[in-house]
Each structure stands twice: as structure tokens, then as C-alpha cells.
CSV table of C-alpha atoms in Angstrom, one decimal:
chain,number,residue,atom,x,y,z
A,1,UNK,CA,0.0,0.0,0.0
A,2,UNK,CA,1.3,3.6,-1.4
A,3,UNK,CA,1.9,5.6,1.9
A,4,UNK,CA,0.7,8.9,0.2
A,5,UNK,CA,-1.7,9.1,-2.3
A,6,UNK,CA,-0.8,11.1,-5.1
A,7,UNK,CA,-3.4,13.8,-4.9
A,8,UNK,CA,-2.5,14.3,-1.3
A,9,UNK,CA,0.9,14.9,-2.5
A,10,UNK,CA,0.2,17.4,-4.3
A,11,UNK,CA,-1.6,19.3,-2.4
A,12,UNK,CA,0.7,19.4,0.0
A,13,UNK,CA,3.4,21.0,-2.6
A,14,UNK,CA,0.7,23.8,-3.7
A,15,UNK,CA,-0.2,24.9,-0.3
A,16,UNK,CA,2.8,24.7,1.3
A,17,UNK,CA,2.3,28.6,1.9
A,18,UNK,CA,-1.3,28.2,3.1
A,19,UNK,CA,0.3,25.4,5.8
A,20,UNK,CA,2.6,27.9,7.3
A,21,UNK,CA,-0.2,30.3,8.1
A,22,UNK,CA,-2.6,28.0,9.6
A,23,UNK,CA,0.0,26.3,11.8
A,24,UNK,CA,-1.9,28.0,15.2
A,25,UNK,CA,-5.5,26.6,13.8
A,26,UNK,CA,-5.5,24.2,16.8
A,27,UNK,CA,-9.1,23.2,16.0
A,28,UNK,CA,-8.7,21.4,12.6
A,29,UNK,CA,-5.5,19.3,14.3
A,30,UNK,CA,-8.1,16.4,15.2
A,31,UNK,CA,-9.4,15.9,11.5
A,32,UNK,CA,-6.1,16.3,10.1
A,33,UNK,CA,-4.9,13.6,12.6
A,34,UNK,CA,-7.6,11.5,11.1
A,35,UNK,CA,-7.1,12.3,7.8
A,36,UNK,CA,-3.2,11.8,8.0
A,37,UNK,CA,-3.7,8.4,9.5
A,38,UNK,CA,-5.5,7.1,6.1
A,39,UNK,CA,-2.1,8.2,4.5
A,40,UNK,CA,-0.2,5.0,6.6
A,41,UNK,CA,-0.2,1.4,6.1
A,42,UNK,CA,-1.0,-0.2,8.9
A,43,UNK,CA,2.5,-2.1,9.1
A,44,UNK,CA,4.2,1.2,9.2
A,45,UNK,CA,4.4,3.5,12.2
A,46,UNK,CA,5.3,6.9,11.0
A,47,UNK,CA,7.6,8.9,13.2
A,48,UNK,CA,6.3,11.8,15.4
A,49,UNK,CA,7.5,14.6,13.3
A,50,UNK,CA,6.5,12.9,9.9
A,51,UNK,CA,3.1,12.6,11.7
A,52,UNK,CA,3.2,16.6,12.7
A,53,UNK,CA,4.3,17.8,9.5
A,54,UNK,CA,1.6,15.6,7.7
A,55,UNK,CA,-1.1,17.3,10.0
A,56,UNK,CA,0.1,20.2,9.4
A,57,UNK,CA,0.2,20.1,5.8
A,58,UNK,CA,-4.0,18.9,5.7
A,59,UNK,CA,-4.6,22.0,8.2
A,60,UNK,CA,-2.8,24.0,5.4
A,61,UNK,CA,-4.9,22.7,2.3
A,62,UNK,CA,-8.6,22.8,4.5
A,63,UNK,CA,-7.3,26.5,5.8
A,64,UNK,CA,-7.0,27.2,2.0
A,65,UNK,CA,-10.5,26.0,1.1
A,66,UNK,CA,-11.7,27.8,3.6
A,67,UNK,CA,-10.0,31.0,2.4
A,68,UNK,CA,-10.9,30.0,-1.6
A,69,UNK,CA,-14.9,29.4,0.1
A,70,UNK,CA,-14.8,32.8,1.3
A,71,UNK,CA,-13.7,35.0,-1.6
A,72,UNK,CA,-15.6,33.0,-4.1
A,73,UNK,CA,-18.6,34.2,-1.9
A,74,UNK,CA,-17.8,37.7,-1.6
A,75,UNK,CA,-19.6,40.2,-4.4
A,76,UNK,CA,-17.7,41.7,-7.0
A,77,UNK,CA,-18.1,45.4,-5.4
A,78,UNK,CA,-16.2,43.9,-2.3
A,79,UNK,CA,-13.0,41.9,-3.6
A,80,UNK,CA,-10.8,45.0,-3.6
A,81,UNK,CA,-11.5,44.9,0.7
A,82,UNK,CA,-9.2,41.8,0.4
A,83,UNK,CA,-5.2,42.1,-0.2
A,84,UNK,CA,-4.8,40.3,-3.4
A,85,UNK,CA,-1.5,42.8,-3.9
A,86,UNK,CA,0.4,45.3,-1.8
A,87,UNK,CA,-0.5,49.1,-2.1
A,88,UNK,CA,1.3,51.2,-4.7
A,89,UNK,CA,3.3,53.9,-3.3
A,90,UNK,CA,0.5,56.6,-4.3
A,91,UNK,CA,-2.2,55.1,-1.9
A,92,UNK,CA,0.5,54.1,0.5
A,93,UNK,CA,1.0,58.0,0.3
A,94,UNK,CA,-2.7,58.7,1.2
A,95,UNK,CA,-3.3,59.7,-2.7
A,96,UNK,CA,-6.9,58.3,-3.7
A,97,UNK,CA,-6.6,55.0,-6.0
A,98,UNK,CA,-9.4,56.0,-8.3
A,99,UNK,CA,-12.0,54.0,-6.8
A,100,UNK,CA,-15.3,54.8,-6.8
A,101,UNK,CA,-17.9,55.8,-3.9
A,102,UNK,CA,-18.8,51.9,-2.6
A,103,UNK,CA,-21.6,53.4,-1.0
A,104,UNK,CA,-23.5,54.9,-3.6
A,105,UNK,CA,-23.3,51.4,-5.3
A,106,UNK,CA,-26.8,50.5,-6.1
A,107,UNK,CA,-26.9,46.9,-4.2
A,108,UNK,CA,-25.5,49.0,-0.9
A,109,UNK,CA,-28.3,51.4,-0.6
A,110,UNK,CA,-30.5,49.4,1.9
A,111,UNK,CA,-31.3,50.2,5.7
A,112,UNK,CA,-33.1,49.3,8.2
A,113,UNK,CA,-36.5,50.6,7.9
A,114,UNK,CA,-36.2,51.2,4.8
A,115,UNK,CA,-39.4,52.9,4.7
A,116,UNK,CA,-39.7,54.7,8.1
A,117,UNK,CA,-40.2,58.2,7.2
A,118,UNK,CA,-37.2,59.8,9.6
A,119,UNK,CA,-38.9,63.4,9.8
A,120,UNK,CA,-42.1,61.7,11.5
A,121,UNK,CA,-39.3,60.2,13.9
A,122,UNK,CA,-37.8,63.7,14.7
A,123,UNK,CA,-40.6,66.1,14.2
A,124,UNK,CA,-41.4,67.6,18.1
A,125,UNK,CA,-44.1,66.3,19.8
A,126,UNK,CA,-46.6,69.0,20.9
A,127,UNK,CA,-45.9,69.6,24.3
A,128,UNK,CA,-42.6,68.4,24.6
A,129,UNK,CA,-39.7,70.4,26.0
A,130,UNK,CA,-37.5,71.5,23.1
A,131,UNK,CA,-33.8,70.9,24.9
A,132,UNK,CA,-35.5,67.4,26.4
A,133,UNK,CA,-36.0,66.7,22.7
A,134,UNK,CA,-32.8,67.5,21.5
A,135,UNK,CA,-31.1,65.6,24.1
A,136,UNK,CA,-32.7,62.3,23.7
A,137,UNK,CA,-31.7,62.2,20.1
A,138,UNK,CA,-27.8,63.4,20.7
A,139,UNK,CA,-27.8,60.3,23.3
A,140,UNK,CA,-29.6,57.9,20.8
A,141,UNK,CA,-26.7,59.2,17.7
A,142,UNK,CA,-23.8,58.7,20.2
A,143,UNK,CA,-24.3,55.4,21.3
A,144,UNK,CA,-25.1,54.4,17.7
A,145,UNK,CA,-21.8,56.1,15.9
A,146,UNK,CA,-20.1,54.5,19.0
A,147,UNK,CA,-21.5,51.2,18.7
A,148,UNK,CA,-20.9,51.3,14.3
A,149,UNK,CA,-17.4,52.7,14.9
A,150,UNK,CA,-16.4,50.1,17.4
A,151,UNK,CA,-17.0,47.3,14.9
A,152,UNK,CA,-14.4,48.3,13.0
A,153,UNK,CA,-12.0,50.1,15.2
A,154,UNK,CA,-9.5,47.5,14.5
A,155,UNK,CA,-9.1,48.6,11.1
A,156,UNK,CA,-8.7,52.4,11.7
A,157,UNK,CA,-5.2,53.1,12.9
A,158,UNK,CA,-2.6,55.8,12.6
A,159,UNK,CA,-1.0,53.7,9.7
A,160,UNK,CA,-4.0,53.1,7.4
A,161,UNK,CA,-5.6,56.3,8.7
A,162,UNK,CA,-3.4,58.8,9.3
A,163,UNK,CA,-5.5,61.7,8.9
A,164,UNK,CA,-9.4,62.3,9.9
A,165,UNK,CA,-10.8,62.5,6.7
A,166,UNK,CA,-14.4,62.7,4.6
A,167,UNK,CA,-15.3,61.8,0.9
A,168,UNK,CA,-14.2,64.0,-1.2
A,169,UNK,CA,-10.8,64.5,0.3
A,170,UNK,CA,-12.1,66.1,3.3
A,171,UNK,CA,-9.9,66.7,6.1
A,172,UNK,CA,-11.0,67.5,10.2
A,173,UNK,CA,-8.8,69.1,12.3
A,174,UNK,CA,-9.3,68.7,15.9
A,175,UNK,CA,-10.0,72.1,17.9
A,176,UNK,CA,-9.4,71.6,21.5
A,177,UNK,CA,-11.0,73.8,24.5
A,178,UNK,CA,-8.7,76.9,23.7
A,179,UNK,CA,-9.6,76.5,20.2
A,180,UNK,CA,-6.2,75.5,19.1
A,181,UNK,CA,-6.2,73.2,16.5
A,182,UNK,CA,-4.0,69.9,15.6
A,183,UNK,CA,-3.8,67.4,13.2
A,184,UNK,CA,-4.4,64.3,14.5
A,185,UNK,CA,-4.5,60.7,12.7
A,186,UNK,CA,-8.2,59.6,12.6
A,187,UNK,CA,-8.1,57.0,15.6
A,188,UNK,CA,-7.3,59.5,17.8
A,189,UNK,CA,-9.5,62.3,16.5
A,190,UNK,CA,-12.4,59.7,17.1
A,191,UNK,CA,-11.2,59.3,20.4
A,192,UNK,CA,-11.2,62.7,21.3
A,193,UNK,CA,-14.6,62.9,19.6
A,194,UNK,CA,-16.3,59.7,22.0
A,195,UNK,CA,-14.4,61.3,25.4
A,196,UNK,CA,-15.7,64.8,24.8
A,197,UNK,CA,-19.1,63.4,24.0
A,198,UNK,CA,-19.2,61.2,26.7
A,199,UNK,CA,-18.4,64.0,29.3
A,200,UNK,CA,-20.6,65.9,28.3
A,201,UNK,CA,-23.3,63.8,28.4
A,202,UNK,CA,-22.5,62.7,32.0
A,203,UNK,CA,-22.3,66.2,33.2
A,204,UNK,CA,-25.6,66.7,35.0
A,205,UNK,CA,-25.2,70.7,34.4
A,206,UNK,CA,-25.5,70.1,30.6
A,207,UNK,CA,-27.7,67.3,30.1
A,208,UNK,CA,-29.8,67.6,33.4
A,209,UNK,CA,-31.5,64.4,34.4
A,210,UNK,CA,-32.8,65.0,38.0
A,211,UNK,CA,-36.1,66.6,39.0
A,212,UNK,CA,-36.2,70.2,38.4
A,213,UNK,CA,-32.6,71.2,37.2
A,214,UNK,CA,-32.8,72.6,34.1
A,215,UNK,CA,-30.7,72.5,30.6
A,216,UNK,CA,-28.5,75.6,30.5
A,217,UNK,CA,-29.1,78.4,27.9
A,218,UNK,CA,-26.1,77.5,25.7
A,219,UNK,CA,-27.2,74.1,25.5
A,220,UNK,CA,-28.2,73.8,21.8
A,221,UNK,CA,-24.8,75.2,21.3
A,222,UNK,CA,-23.6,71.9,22.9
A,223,UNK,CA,-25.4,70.0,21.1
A,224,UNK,CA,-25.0,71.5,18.1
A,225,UNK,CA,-21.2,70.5,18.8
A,226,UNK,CA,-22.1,67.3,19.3
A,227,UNK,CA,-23.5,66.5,16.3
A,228,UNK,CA,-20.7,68.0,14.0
A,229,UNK,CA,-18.8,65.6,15.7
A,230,UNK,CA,-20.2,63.1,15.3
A,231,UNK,CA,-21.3,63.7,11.3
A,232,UNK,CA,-17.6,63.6,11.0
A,233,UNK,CA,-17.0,60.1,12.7
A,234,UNK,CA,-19.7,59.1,10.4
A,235,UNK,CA,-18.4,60.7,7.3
A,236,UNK,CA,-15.0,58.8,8.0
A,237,UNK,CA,-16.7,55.5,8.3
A,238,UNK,CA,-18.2,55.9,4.5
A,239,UNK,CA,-14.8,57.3,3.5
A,240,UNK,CA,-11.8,54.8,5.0
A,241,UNK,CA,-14.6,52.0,6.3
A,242,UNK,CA,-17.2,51.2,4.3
A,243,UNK,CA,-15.7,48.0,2.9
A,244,UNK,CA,-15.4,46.4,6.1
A,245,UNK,CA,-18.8,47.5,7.7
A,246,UNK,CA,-20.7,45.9,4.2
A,247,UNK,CA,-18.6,42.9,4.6
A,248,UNK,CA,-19.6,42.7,8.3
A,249,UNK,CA,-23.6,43.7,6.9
A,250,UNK,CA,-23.5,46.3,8.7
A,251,UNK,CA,-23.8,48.8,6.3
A,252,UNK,CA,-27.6,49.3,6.7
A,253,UNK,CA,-27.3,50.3,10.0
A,254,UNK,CA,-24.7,52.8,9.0
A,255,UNK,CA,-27.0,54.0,6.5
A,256,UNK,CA,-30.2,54.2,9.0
A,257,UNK,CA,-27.8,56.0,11.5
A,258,UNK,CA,-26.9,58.6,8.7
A,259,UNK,CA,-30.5,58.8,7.6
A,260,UNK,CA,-31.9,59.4,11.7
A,261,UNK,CA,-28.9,62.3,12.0
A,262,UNK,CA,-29.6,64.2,8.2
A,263,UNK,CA,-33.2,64.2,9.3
A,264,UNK,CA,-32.8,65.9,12.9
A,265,UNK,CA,-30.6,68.4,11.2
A,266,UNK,CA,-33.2,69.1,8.4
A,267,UNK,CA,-35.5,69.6,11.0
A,268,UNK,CA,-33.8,72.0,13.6
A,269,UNK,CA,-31.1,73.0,11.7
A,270,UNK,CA,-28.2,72.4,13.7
A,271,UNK,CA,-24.8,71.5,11.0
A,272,UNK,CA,-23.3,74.3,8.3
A,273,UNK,CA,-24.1,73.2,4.7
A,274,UNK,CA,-20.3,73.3,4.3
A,275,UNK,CA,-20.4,70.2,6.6
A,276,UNK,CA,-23.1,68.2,5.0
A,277,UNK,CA,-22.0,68.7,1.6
A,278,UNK,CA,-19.3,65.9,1.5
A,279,UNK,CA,-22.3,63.5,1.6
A,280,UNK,CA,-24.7,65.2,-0.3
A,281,UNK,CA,-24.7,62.6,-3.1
A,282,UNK,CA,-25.6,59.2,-0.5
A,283,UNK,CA,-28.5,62.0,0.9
A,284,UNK,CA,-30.4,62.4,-2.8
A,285,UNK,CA,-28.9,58.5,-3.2
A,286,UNK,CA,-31.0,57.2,0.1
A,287,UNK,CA,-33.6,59.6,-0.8
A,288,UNK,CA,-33.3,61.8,2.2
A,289,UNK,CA,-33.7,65.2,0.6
A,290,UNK,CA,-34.6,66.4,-3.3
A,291,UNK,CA,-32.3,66.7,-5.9
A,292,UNK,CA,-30.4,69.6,-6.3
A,293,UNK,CA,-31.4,71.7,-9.4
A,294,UNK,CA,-30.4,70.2,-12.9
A,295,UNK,CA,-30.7,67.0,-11.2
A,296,UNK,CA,-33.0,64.4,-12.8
A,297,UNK,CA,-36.7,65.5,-11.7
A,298,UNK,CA,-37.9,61.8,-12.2
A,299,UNK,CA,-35.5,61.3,-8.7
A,300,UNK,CA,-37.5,63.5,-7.2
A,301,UNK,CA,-39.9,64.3,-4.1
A,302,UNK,CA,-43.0,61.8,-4.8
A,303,UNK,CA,-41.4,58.9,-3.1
A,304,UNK,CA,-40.3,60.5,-0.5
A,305,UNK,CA,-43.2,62.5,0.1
A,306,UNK,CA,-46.2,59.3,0.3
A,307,UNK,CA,-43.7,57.4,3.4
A,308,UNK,CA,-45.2,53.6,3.4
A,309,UNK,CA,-45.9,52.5,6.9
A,310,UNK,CA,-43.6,50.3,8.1
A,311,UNK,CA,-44.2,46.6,9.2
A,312,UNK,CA,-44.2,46.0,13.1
A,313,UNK,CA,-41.3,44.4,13.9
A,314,UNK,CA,-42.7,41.4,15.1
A,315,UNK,CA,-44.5,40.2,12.2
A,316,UNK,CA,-40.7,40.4,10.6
């Protein structure tokens, strides 16, 4: 009896590379044991470290159908998220590669809700206090730009994101309390963005949450603050992110987060125009606001303007 079938020899050879990489996959070392024993005669006892390396080597070809499974199931739109090559030395520089806006892609335009009209959802209820009003939503955007950004933390660093940018080229500069401004790489701007927000909300002189203290008078200043903050941690996430959260599926909830703040700034207007405009295109795209003029009038307000109720959740 052969000891190694052919086919298993070659394998071996062509994923010799793949074997090295999944040497730590201590989960598949039980079927590879099994597999490897098939490869023996029973009359022969293999040595210890013929046995390891032959484990090893099976771990390496199943790690490389796993990795060939995977990319065969990705969508066209998202193969440039994986490596196949290195970077060349113009978008190692930060210099944009020529690729085009992934979120305006066609097949990436869902959200949740798709048909919750957001201006019902932010419009003030009669007799509600104003400030109350606007605090509830600042809370509700923070912990969902928090929550988004978090999942892909990982991949914003100082290397891959050296500056805090937008689409469109768009750069932030961090101004701190004495108005001085920096340039900071966009981890840390986001972190600056989160610990400012987070004090603020905990400070029970700015958003009061005891009986009878009331919101100061600057307070929709502070909020107003808040929220160009936090349009710029969302900006960056369509900008240097939006790969990673589609491939996650998470891109709906990016785009539902996006849709609740362009609506509560429509409606009480709290960010500059200059601000907004970097994602001006994904508004008209997501059919948040009307086309600008000499824009296709067929894109236009009636199906924006007749909202469809949306489905209680738990008939979903």
C-alpha cells in the first residue's frame, strides 16, 4: 500500500504557503490527525514529526478551502476589501486609488427601515420640552456612531488612517477647549470625539436628568457641537470603512444611523451646509432630501413625500 496518495501529495506541494499560516488553527489538528492516518499502512508507524508535519500540511490545504470558500462568496463590489497585492506607493501616500464611492453602489443602498419616514421620527411632539427633545436624540446618535465605529475600530489606525478625513478629500482638524487646532490621525480624533461626547453627556449641568434642574441656555450650542462631531466620525466611516462594515452587513445600519442624523438636522437645523456637503450625493442616493437643481426631476420628491408605513417588527 502507497503511503501517500498522489493527490495528497500534491496538495501538499501547492499549499505549502497556506500550511505555514494556519499552523496556530488548533481546531482542525483532530481531523487532520484522522485524515493523515489514512495516508499509513497499517504495518508502518510513521515517526512523530513525519506525523506533525503531515497534520500540518492537511490543516494548510482545508485552511486554503476555507480561504478559496470565502472570496468565491464575496460580491464583486467587495473583492478589492481583500489584499490580493500590496499598495502602490500613491495610496500608501494617502493619494486616492481612483476608486469609486462603494456606498453609492446601487446593491448597498439598503437600511433598516427602509421605509420609516425619519422626519415623523424627529418632528417635536406638541408639548414636549425642546432641549428634552434634542437631548434624547444626541444620546440615541452617540451610542449608535459608537456602537458602528467600534466594529471596526480595528481597522482604523494611525497607519492606514493617518489623517481624519471625509469623501471628497475632506480633512478634520481637531480644535481643543482653547480652540487651538491639531492634526491628529483619525483614531485619535475619534477618540477625542467619544471622550468629549461622553463627558458631556455625564455632566448633569448640561444634560440635566434630576427633577427640576434645568438645561443651560447654551445648550443647543452643545449639542449642536455634538452632532458635527459626530457627522464627522460618520463621514470617515463611509470614507476609509465602508468596505469592512458591508462585509460585516452592517452597512444598513450605518445608513439608518446617517438617515436618523440628516433628518434631525433638516429639522432643527443644527450643521453648516459646508459640513453636509461631503455627503450630499448618498442624501439624494438614500432619498433623504430632493435633488439639487439640474438634477433628474424623475428622482425627485413623490417617493419620498407618500412614506409607506412600516411593518411592526414582530411580524418580521
Amino acid at each position: 500500500m502507497a503511503r501517500r496518495g498522489r493527490g495528497a501529495g500534491v496538495a501538499r506541494r501547492a499549499c505549502a504557503g497556506a500550511t505555514r499560516e494556519c499552523d496556530s488553527v488548533e481546531r482542525a489538528r483532530p481531523l487532520a490527525r484522522a485524515m493523515c492516518s489514512a495516508e499509513w499502512s497499517e504495518s508502518e508507524s510513521p515517526s512523530p514529526e513525519r506525523a506533525e508535519r503531515s497534520q500540518r500540511s492537511v490543516v494548510g490545504v482545508m485552511c486554503h478551502a476555507v480561504v478559496l470558500g470565502v472570496l468565491f462568496s464575496l460580491p464583486s463590489y467587495l473583492y478589492s476589501a481583500v489584499p490580493f497585492r500590496k499598495a502602490r506607493r500613491k495610496e500608501r501616500e494617502g493619494e486616492p486609488a481612483g476608486d469609486p464611492k462603494l456606498y453609492l453602489q446601487e446593491a448597498l443602498l439598503e437600511r433598516k427601515l427602509p421605509e420609516l419616514d425619519m422626519r415623523q421620527l424627529v418632528d417635536l411632539p406638541l408639548g414636549l420640552d425642546y432641549n428634552e427633545w434634542l437631548a434624547s436624540h444626541t444620546l440615541a446618535l452617540f451610542d449608535h456612531v459608537n456602537l458602528l465605529y467600534g466594529t471596526v475600530s480595528e481597522f482604523c489606525t494611525a497607519t492606514s488612517c493617518p489623517d481624519m478625513t471625509g469623501p471628497g478629500g475632506r480633512t478634520y482638524a481637531w480644535y481643543d477647549e482653547r480652540g487651538k487646532k491639531s492634526r491628529v490621525a483619525a483614531p485619535q480624533y475619534v477618540d477625542y470625539v467619544m471622550t468629549f461626547t461622553q463627558k458631556t453627556v455625564n455632566d448633569e449641568t448640561v444634560f440635566p436628568t434630576k427633577y427640576a434642574n434645568e438645561f443651560p441656555a447654551q445648550f443647543e450650542g452643545v449639542v449642536r457641537r455634538v452632532v458635527r462631531l459626530l457627522f464627522h466620525v460618520v463621514a470617515h466611516m463611509y470614507a476609509a470603512h465602508f468596505r469592512q462594515l458591508a462585509l460585516l452587513r452592517l452597512h444598513a445600519h450605518l445608513h439608518l444611523t446617517f438617515a436618523h442624523l440628516t433628518a434631525l438636522d433638516r429639522r432643527f437645523a443644527l450643521l453648516d451646509h459646508k459640513e453636509t456637503e461631503v455627503l450630499r450625493d448618498l442624501e439624494v442616493a438614500l432619498r433623504l432630501s430632493e435633488p439639487a437643481a439640474g438634477e433628474a426631476a424623475d428622482e425627485a420628491s413623490p417617493r419620498r413625500r407618500e412614506p409607506v408605513v412600516t411593518q411592526p417588527l414582530a411580524t418580521a
